[in-house]
mmCIF file of C-alpha atoms and ligand atoms in Angstrom:
data_model
loop_
_atom_site.group_PDB
_atom_site.id
_atom_site.type_symbol
_atom_site.label_atom_id
_atom_site.label_comp_id
_atom_site.label_asym_id
_atom_site.label_seq_id
_atom_site.Cartn_x
_atom_site.Cartn_y
_atom_site.Cartn_z
ATOM 1 C CA MET A 1 34.727 41.151 -95.905
ATOM 2 C CA ARG A 2 37.361 39.519 -97.866
ATOM 3 C CA LYS A 3 40.708 40.957 -97.185
ATOM 4 C CA ASP A 4 42.683 39.928 -100.158
ATOM 5 C CA ARG A 5 40.619 41.349 -103.210
ATOM 6 C CA PRO A 6 39.186 44.795 -104.182
ATOM 7 C CA SER A 7 35.569 45.088 -102.628
ATOM 8 C CA ARG A 8 32.843 43.737 -104.686
ATOM 9 C CA THR A 9 30.013 45.829 -103.042
ATOM 10 C CA ALA A 10 32.090 48.981 -103.748
ATOM 11 C CA LEU A 11 32.166 47.994 -107.299
ATOM 12 C CA LYS A 12 28.661 47.195 -107.196
ATOM 13 C CA VAL A 13 27.674 50.891 -105.863
ATOM 14 C CA ALA A 14 29.882 52.362 -108.564
ATOM 15 C CA LEU A 15 28.289 50.463 -111.451
ATOM 16 C CA ASN A 16 24.772 51.108 -110.042
ATOM 17 C CA ILE A 17 25.493 54.808 -110.279
ATOM 18 C CA VAL A 18 26.730 54.499 -113.815
ATOM 19 C CA THR A 19 23.521 52.711 -114.576
ATOM 20 C CA LEU A 20 21.104 55.144 -112.673
ATOM 21 C CA ASP A 21 22.314 57.717 -115.148
ATOM 22 C CA SER A 22 20.428 56.085 -117.909
ATOM 23 C CA LYS A 23 17.117 55.883 -115.736
ATOM 24 C CA PRO A 24 14.905 58.897 -116.679
ATOM 25 C CA GLY A 25 14.335 61.234 -113.940
ATOM 26 C CA MET A 26 17.647 60.467 -111.983
ATOM 27 C CA GLU A 27 19.729 63.305 -113.209
ATOM 28 C CA ALA A 28 17.734 65.401 -110.721
ATOM 29 C CA ILE A 29 18.846 63.530 -107.832
ATOM 30 C CA LEU A 30 22.322 62.465 -108.675
ATOM 31 C CA PRO A 31 25.045 65.079 -107.725
ATOM 32 C CA ALA A 32 26.426 66.798 -110.716
ATOM 33 C CA GLY A 33 29.409 65.362 -112.289
ATOM 34 C CA ILE A 34 29.325 61.936 -110.511
ATOM 35 C CA VAL A 35 28.336 59.623 -113.301
ATOM 36 C CA ASP A 36 31.126 61.083 -115.324
ATOM 37 C CA ALA A 37 33.705 60.947 -112.436
ATOM 38 C CA THR A 38 32.472 57.396 -111.490
ATOM 39 C CA ARG A 39 32.828 56.080 -115.142
ATOM 40 C CA GLU A 40 36.227 57.463 -115.604
ATOM 41 C CA LEU A 41 37.590 56.177 -112.299
ATOM 42 C CA LEU A 42 36.454 52.749 -112.818
ATOM 43 C CA VAL A 43 38.209 52.443 -115.900
ATOM 44 C CA ALA A 44 41.352 54.089 -115.090
ATOM 45 C CA SER A 45 41.594 52.207 -112.019
ATOM 46 C CA GLY A 46 41.134 48.999 -113.700
ATOM 47 C CA ALA A 47 38.312 48.157 -111.387
ATOM 48 C CA ALA A 48 35.997 47.609 -114.384
ATOM 49 C CA GLY A 49 36.597 47.302 -118.175
ATOM 50 C CA GLU A 50 35.187 49.852 -120.622
ATOM 51 C CA ARG A 51 32.875 47.081 -121.766
ATOM 52 C CA THR A 52 31.631 46.596 -118.498
ATOM 53 C CA VAL A 53 31.037 50.306 -117.815
ATOM 54 C CA LYS A 54 29.194 50.374 -121.215
ATOM 55 C CA TRP A 55 27.020 47.496 -120.326
ATOM 56 C CA ALA A 56 26.083 49.287 -117.025
ATOM 57 C CA GLN A 57 24.995 52.277 -119.040
ATOM 58 C CA SER A 58 22.641 50.117 -121.264
ATOM 59 C CA GLN A 59 18.810 50.044 -120.834
ATOM 60 C CA THR A 60 19.343 46.242 -120.324
ATOM 61 C CA SER A 61 21.184 46.886 -116.933
ATOM 62 C CA VAL A 62 18.538 49.420 -116.041
ATOM 63 C CA ALA A 63 15.823 46.796 -116.675
ATOM 64 C CA ILE A 64 17.695 44.001 -114.751
ATOM 65 C CA TYR A 65 18.192 46.491 -111.780
ATOM 66 C CA GLU A 66 14.852 47.444 -111.831
ATOM 67 C CA ALA A 67 13.908 43.437 -111.905
ATOM 68 C CA PHE A 68 15.752 43.031 -108.690
ATOM 69 C CA ASP A 69 13.556 45.647 -107.143
ATOM 70 C CA TRP A 70 11.211 42.845 -106.390
ATOM 71 C CA MET A 71 13.501 41.627 -103.660
ATOM 72 C CA LEU A 72 14.612 44.955 -102.245
ATOM 73 C CA PRO A 73 12.185 47.641 -103.138
ATOM 74 C CA GLY A 74 13.732 51.041 -104.024
ATOM 75 C CA GLN A 75 17.184 49.600 -103.468
ATOM 76 C CA PHE A 76 18.276 50.659 -107.148
ATOM 77 C CA GLU A 77 17.224 54.454 -106.546
ATOM 78 C CA ALA A 78 18.653 54.349 -103.082
ATOM 79 C CA PHE A 79 22.099 54.504 -104.353
ATOM 80 C CA ALA A 80 21.446 58.086 -106.019
ATOM 81 C CA HIS A 81 19.639 59.272 -102.764
ATOM 82 C CA ARG A 82 22.408 58.027 -100.627
ATOM 83 C CA LYS A 83 25.013 59.819 -102.891
ATOM 84 C CA ALA A 84 23.078 62.931 -102.674
ATOM 85 C CA PHE A 85 22.460 62.845 -98.986
ATOM 86 C CA CYS A 86 25.889 62.408 -98.380
ATOM 87 C CA GLU A 87 27.140 65.274 -100.816
ATOM 88 C CA ARG A 88 24.517 67.417 -99.193
ATOM 89 C CA GLN A 89 25.928 66.835 -95.757
ATOM 90 C CA VAL A 90 29.418 67.848 -96.759
ATOM 91 C CA ARG A 91 28.150 71.096 -98.586
ATOM 92 C CA GLU A 92 25.932 72.018 -95.699
ATOM 93 C CA GLY A 93 29.080 71.227 -93.196
ATOM 94 C CA ILE A 94 31.553 73.393 -95.285
ATOM 95 C CA ASP A 95 28.956 76.270 -95.051
ATOM 96 C CA ASP A 96 28.670 75.792 -91.344
ATOM 97 C CA GLY A 97 32.433 76.072 -91.052
ATOM 98 C CA ALA A 98 33.954 72.582 -91.287
ATOM 99 C CA THR A 99 37.458 72.586 -92.873
ATOM 100 C CA GLN A 100 38.152 68.909 -93.077
ATOM 101 C CA ILE A 101 36.161 66.120 -94.592
ATOM 102 C CA LEU A 102 36.988 62.338 -94.068
ATOM 103 C CA VAL A 103 35.250 59.301 -96.228
ATOM 104 C CA LEU A 104 35.469 56.205 -94.225
ATOM 105 C CA GLY A 105 35.048 52.943 -96.733
ATOM 106 C CA ALA A 106 35.195 55.258 -99.602
ATOM 107 C CA GLY A 107 35.262 52.621 -102.244
ATOM 108 C CA TYR A 108 35.249 54.172 -105.681
ATOM 109 C CA ASP A 109 33.017 57.277 -104.444
ATOM 110 C CA THR A 110 34.194 60.390 -106.273
ATOM 111 C CA LEU A 111 32.995 63.065 -103.720
ATOM 112 C CA GLY A 112 36.494 63.988 -102.572
ATOM 113 C CA TRP A 113 37.985 63.938 -105.969
ATOM 114 C CA ARG A 114 35.097 66.170 -107.411
ATOM 115 C CA LEU A 115 34.710 68.487 -104.438
ATOM 116 C CA ALA A 116 38.455 69.142 -103.882
ATOM 117 C CA PRO A 117 39.026 71.564 -106.371
ATOM 118 C CA GLU A 118 35.923 73.629 -105.614
ATOM 119 C CA PHE A 119 36.749 73.643 -102.004
ATOM 120 C CA SER A 120 40.660 74.405 -102.190
ATOM 121 C CA GLY A 121 40.828 75.446 -98.882
ATOM 122 C CA MET A 122 39.638 72.235 -97.159
ATOM 123 C CA ASN A 123 41.527 68.873 -96.721
ATOM 124 C CA PHE A 124 39.676 65.890 -97.904
ATOM 125 C CA PHE A 125 40.679 62.210 -96.759
ATOM 126 C CA GLU A 126 39.514 59.021 -97.640
ATOM 127 C CA ILE A 127 40.332 55.772 -95.854
ATOM 128 C CA ASP A 128 39.608 52.315 -97.562
ATOM 129 C CA HIS A 129 40.941 48.877 -97.072
ATOM 130 C CA PRO A 130 44.295 48.757 -99.203
ATOM 131 C CA ALA A 131 43.026 46.042 -101.740
ATOM 132 C CA THR A 132 40.452 48.700 -102.849
ATOM 133 C CA ALA A 133 42.399 51.957 -101.998
ATOM 134 C CA HIS A 134 45.347 50.835 -104.145
ATOM 135 C CA LEU A 135 43.285 50.256 -107.013
ATOM 136 C CA LYS A 136 41.419 53.574 -106.684
ATOM 137 C CA ALA A 137 44.790 55.372 -106.232
ATOM 138 C CA ARG A 138 45.987 54.110 -109.463
ATOM 139 C CA GLY A 139 42.554 55.640 -111.366
ATOM 140 C CA ILE A 140 43.058 58.894 -109.128
ATOM 141 C CA GLU A 141 46.548 59.154 -110.375
ATOM 142 C CA SER A 142 45.516 59.058 -114.049
ATOM 143 C CA MET A 143 42.758 61.210 -113.619
ATOM 144 C CA GLY A 144 44.611 63.897 -112.075
ATOM 145 C CA ARG A 145 45.756 63.894 -108.150
ATOM 146 C CA ARG A 146 44.213 66.693 -106.085
ATOM 147 C CA LYS A 147 46.578 68.423 -103.648
ATOM 148 C CA ASN A 148 44.239 68.403 -101.021
ATOM 149 C CA LEU A 149 42.856 64.857 -101.226
ATOM 150 C CA ARG A 150 44.584 62.167 -99.406
ATOM 151 C CA LEU A 151 43.889 58.609 -100.064
ATOM 152 C CA VAL A 152 44.758 56.115 -97.060
ATOM 153 C CA ALA A 153 44.825 52.591 -97.316
ATOM 154 C CA GLU A 154 44.274 50.851 -93.969
ATOM 155 C CA ASP A 155 42.275 48.133 -92.877
ATOM 156 C CA LEU A 156 40.250 49.593 -90.141
ATOM 157 C CA GLY A 157 39.446 46.166 -88.675
ATOM 158 C CA LYS A 158 43.315 45.992 -88.066
ATOM 159 C CA ARG A 159 44.444 49.367 -87.275
ATOM 160 C CA LYS A 160 42.476 51.938 -85.321
ATOM 161 C CA LEU A 161 41.296 54.861 -86.945
ATOM 162 C CA SER A 162 42.560 57.213 -84.129
ATOM 163 C CA ASP A 163 46.141 55.400 -84.538
ATOM 164 C CA VAL A 164 45.981 56.339 -88.201
ATOM 165 C CA LEU A 165 45.058 59.837 -88.159
ATOM 166 C CA LYS A 166 46.944 60.702 -85.065
ATOM 167 C CA THR A 167 50.048 59.788 -87.183
ATOM 168 C CA ASP A 168 48.939 61.553 -90.083
ATOM 169 C CA LYS A 169 50.922 65.125 -90.048
ATOM 170 C CA SER A 170 47.974 66.654 -92.289
ATOM 171 C CA TRP A 171 45.262 65.529 -90.115
ATOM 172 C CA ASP A 172 44.206 68.492 -87.731
ATOM 173 C CA LEU A 173 42.498 66.642 -84.456
ATOM 174 C CA SER A 174 40.903 70.014 -83.542
ATOM 175 C CA ALA A 175 39.280 70.965 -87.038
ATOM 176 C CA GLN A 176 35.437 70.753 -87.381
ATOM 177 C CA THR A 177 34.965 68.046 -89.565
ATOM 178 C CA ILE A 178 32.563 66.112 -91.487
ATOM 179 C CA ILE A 179 32.835 62.258 -91.701
ATOM 180 C CA ILE A 180 30.923 60.323 -94.149
ATOM 181 C CA ALA A 181 30.340 56.676 -93.522
ATOM 182 C CA GLU A 182 28.318 55.559 -96.548
ATOM 183 C CA GLY A 183 27.290 51.837 -96.721
ATOM 184 C CA LEU A 184 30.114 51.000 -94.348
ATOM 185 C CA VAL A 185 28.687 50.090 -90.908
ATOM 186 C CA MET A 186 26.775 47.222 -91.685
ATOM 187 C CA TYR A 187 29.805 45.297 -92.779
ATOM 188 C CA LEU A 188 31.611 45.658 -89.629
ATOM 189 C CA SER A 189 31.193 43.732 -86.239
ATOM 190 C CA SER A 190 29.240 45.495 -83.782
ATOM 191 C CA GLU A 191 32.176 45.756 -81.357
ATOM 192 C CA ALA A 192 34.152 47.518 -84.529
ATOM 193 C CA VAL A 193 31.174 49.873 -85.263
ATOM 194 C CA ARG A 194 31.195 51.012 -81.442
ATOM 195 C CA ASP A 195 34.869 51.571 -81.448
ATOM 196 C CA LEU A 196 34.608 53.113 -85.026
ATOM 197 C CA PHE A 197 32.267 56.021 -83.416
ATOM 198 C CA CYS A 198 34.222 56.456 -80.377
ATOM 199 C CA GLN A 199 37.425 56.858 -82.119
ATOM 200 C CA CYS A 200 35.665 59.223 -84.845
ATOM 201 C CA ALA A 201 34.687 61.544 -81.850
ATOM 202 C CA VAL A 202 38.425 61.845 -80.569
ATOM 203 C CA VAL A 203 39.928 62.652 -83.619
ATOM 204 C CA VAL A 204 37.644 65.766 -84.567
ATOM 205 C CA GLY A 205 36.931 69.281 -83.471
ATOM 206 C CA VAL A 206 33.437 70.495 -81.823
ATOM 207 C CA ASP A 207 30.527 71.087 -84.045
ATOM 208 C CA SER A 208 31.985 68.028 -86.207
ATOM 209 C CA ARG A 209 29.427 65.856 -87.874
ATOM 210 C CA ILE A 210 29.225 62.060 -88.952
ATOM 211 C CA ALA A 211 26.612 61.210 -91.684
ATOM 212 C CA PHE A 212 26.169 57.574 -92.280
ATOM 213 C CA SER A 213 23.831 55.047 -93.721
ATOM 214 C CA TYR A 214 22.559 51.759 -91.608
ATOM 215 C CA ILE A 215 20.350 48.764 -92.015
ATOM 216 C CA PRO A 216 17.567 48.567 -89.209
ATOM 217 C CA THR A 217 17.266 45.830 -86.966
ATOM 218 C CA GLY A 218 13.881 43.786 -87.620
ATOM 219 C CA ALA A 219 11.856 42.005 -84.969
ATOM 220 C CA ASP A 220 13.901 39.015 -85.519
ATOM 221 C CA GLY A 221 17.078 40.564 -84.482
ATOM 222 C CA ARG A 222 18.832 40.235 -87.762
ATOM 223 C CA PRO A 223 19.383 43.312 -90.137
ATOM 224 C CA ASP A 224 15.938 43.829 -91.928
ATOM 225 C CA ALA A 225 15.924 43.718 -95.638
ATOM 226 C CA GLY A 226 12.171 43.524 -95.900
ATOM 227 C CA ARG A 227 10.356 40.167 -97.156
ATOM 228 C CA TRP A 228 13.580 38.566 -98.673
ATOM 229 C CA THR A 229 16.015 39.210 -95.681
ATOM 230 C CA GLY A 230 17.028 35.457 -95.196
ATOM 231 C CA LEU A 231 18.090 35.487 -99.150
ATOM 232 C CA MET A 232 19.813 38.799 -99.041
ATOM 233 C CA LEU A 233 21.512 37.853 -96.091
ATOM 234 C CA TRP A 234 22.830 34.709 -97.749
ATOM 235 C CA LEU A 235 23.661 36.358 -101.033
ATOM 236 C CA GLN A 236 26.001 38.989 -99.095
ATOM 237 C CA LYS A 237 27.500 35.991 -97.211
ATOM 238 C CA VAL A 238 28.117 34.258 -100.348
ATOM 239 C CA ALA A 239 29.533 37.627 -102.006
ATOM 240 C CA GLY A 240 32.265 37.451 -99.304
ATOM 241 C CA GLU A 241 30.959 40.909 -97.459
ATOM 242 C CA PRO A 242 28.125 39.752 -94.992
ATOM 243 C CA TRP A 243 25.924 42.191 -93.114
ATOM 244 C CA GLU A 244 26.861 42.160 -89.760
ATOM 245 C CA TRP A 245 25.609 45.075 -87.716
ATOM 246 C CA SER A 246 22.281 46.681 -87.700
ATOM 247 C CA ILE A 247 20.393 48.900 -85.139
ATOM 248 C CA ARG A 248 16.620 49.737 -84.418
ATOM 249 C CA PRO A 249 16.221 53.387 -85.295
ATOM 250 C CA GLU A 250 14.705 54.106 -82.089
ATOM 251 C CA GLU A 251 17.959 52.785 -80.259
ATOM 252 C CA LEU A 252 20.235 54.954 -82.474
ATOM 253 C CA GLY A 253 20.113 58.002 -80.165
ATOM 254 C CA GLN A 254 21.386 56.086 -77.117
ATOM 255 C CA PHE A 255 24.125 54.435 -78.967
ATOM 256 C CA LEU A 256 25.325 57.522 -80.385
ATOM 257 C CA GLU A 257 25.157 59.234 -76.946
ATOM 258 C CA GLU A 258 27.267 56.439 -75.669
ATOM 259 C CA THR A 259 29.957 56.844 -78.463
ATOM 260 C CA GLY A 260 30.318 60.472 -78.092
ATOM 261 C CA TRP A 261 27.996 61.998 -80.649
ATOM 262 C CA THR A 262 24.272 63.545 -80.332
ATOM 263 C CA ILE A 263 21.930 62.539 -82.944
ATOM 264 C CA ALA A 264 20.451 65.148 -85.189
ATOM 265 C CA HIS A 265 16.714 64.515 -84.975
ATOM 266 C CA GLU A 266 15.739 65.943 -88.256
ATOM 267 C CA GLU A 267 17.799 63.531 -89.802
ATOM 268 C CA VAL A 268 16.257 60.373 -88.834
ATOM 269 C CA GLY A 269 12.779 58.830 -89.547
ATOM 270 C CA GLU A 270 11.024 57.042 -92.580
ATOM 271 C CA ALA A 271 11.580 60.027 -94.570
ATOM 272 C CA ARG A 272 15.403 59.312 -94.519
ATOM 273 C CA LYS A 273 14.820 55.543 -95.724
ATOM 274 C CA HIS A 274 15.526 54.562 -99.113
ATOM 275 C CA GLY A 275 15.786 50.999 -100.186
ATOM 276 C CA VAL A 276 16.950 48.908 -97.245
ATOM 277 C CA GLU A 277 18.836 51.844 -95.640
ATOM 278 C CA PHE A 278 18.393 54.387 -93.079
ATOM 279 C CA TYR A 279 20.196 57.808 -93.029
ATOM 280 C CA ALA A 280 21.412 59.383 -90.105
ATOM 281 C CA VAL A 281 23.598 62.462 -88.863
ATOM 282 C CA ALA A 282 25.285 63.126 -85.526
ATOM 283 C CA THR A 283 26.977 65.996 -84.008
ATOM 284 C CA LYS A 284 29.978 66.334 -81.678
HETATM 285 C C1 SAM B 301 29.589 49.017 -99.746
HETATM 286 S S1 SAM B 301 31.332 49.701 -100.176
HETATM 287 C C2 SAM B 301 30.678 51.163 -99.678
HETATM 288 C C3 SAM B 301 31.492 52.200 -100.678
HETATM 289 C C4 SAM B 301 31.355 53.695 -100.855
HETATM 290 N N1 SAM B 301 31.191 53.992 -99.331
HETATM 291 C C5 SAM B 301 30.233 53.973 -101.588
HETATM 292 O O1 SAM B 301 29.148 53.997 -100.923
HETATM 293 O O2 SAM B 301 30.323 54.099 -102.843
HETATM 294 C C6 SAM B 301 31.851 49.442 -98.693
HETATM 295 C C7 SAM B 301 33.385 49.887 -98.559
HETATM 296 O O3 SAM B 301 33.886 49.485 -97.187
HETATM 297 C C8 SAM B 301 35.387 49.199 -97.293
HETATM 298 N N2 SAM B 301 35.734 48.498 -95.732
HETATM 299 C C9 SAM B 301 34.930 47.301 -95.489
HETATM 300 N N3 SAM B 301 35.618 47.105 -94.272
HETATM 301 C C10 SAM B 301 36.540 47.718 -94.181
HETATM 302 C C11 SAM B 301 37.808 47.827 -93.236
HETATM 303 N N4 SAM B 301 37.854 46.955 -92.358
HETATM 304 N N5 SAM B 301 38.662 48.893 -93.490
HETATM 305 C C12 SAM B 301 38.790 49.567 -94.363
HETATM 306 N N6 SAM B 301 37.507 49.624 -95.127
HETATM 307 C C13 SAM B 301 36.699 48.842 -95.146
HETATM 308 C C14 SAM B 301 35.262 48.038 -98.490
HETATM 309 O O4 SAM B 301 36.485 48.143 -99.032
HETATM 310 C C15 SAM B 301 34.271 49.024 -99.346
HETATM 311 O O5 SAM B 301 35.094 49.657 -100.212
#
């Protein structure tokens, strides 16, 4: 990705969430409070102006996103399912004893900010590239800081996750943790993804989980976005955030074993696919 400017894909996801609120039926899927918080964060951070956010809420925006579904069927609604999946993983993880939450490549995601007051005994952490993280921090500052939410600005391509967290006094290396990596791994090199999963496994305690989304590899070895894969890969590249990593779902279990994780089988398969992405969960 381009290192010198805030992530465009993070902004796109956030605006998509705002637009989904104007699509009938989506309120049943979107996590409670996510739309208001996202709207507020976009404006307060300066990531988007009020007019852009208002435009995102319009029926014209809904129609445009729906029109683009010819290229990536189901992708518009997929963001609502992805957010719901991640929030469910965090809530279930907390029910099962987790005390620490880490959101990698958080972008303008509001999960930490929304859930931190509800789970005041938990510690929430987010890491993102400085260009995006600094903008977000400005927004969070104006929306109201959470004492148990820590925003970390780091380029994980430059500094190892384990080095970042091992030097952070508030991070507990033995805590049962839920890690969320939503819409992140496709933007990293294959070496970086392997390394990231290995590092995630060494910075958390037993029974920790990692929940993530990924793009499947197609028959031609490229990330598979369906019929329009070539166009999609080109668009991502032109946007400065190319898709680099993908994996065949049937090879995911072995990849996870090699990096210190065990796949949760009930969390794989077609039922866990929305738009172009699969969702998966692994445990330590
Ligand atoms: C598609 S966005 C997803 C944002 C968020 N997870 C969501 O779904 O709303 C990808 C995010 O990964 C972050 N990212 C990409 N490469 C990164 C790196 N090397 N270090 C830290 N963050 C990175 C980007 O800044 C961006 O916020």
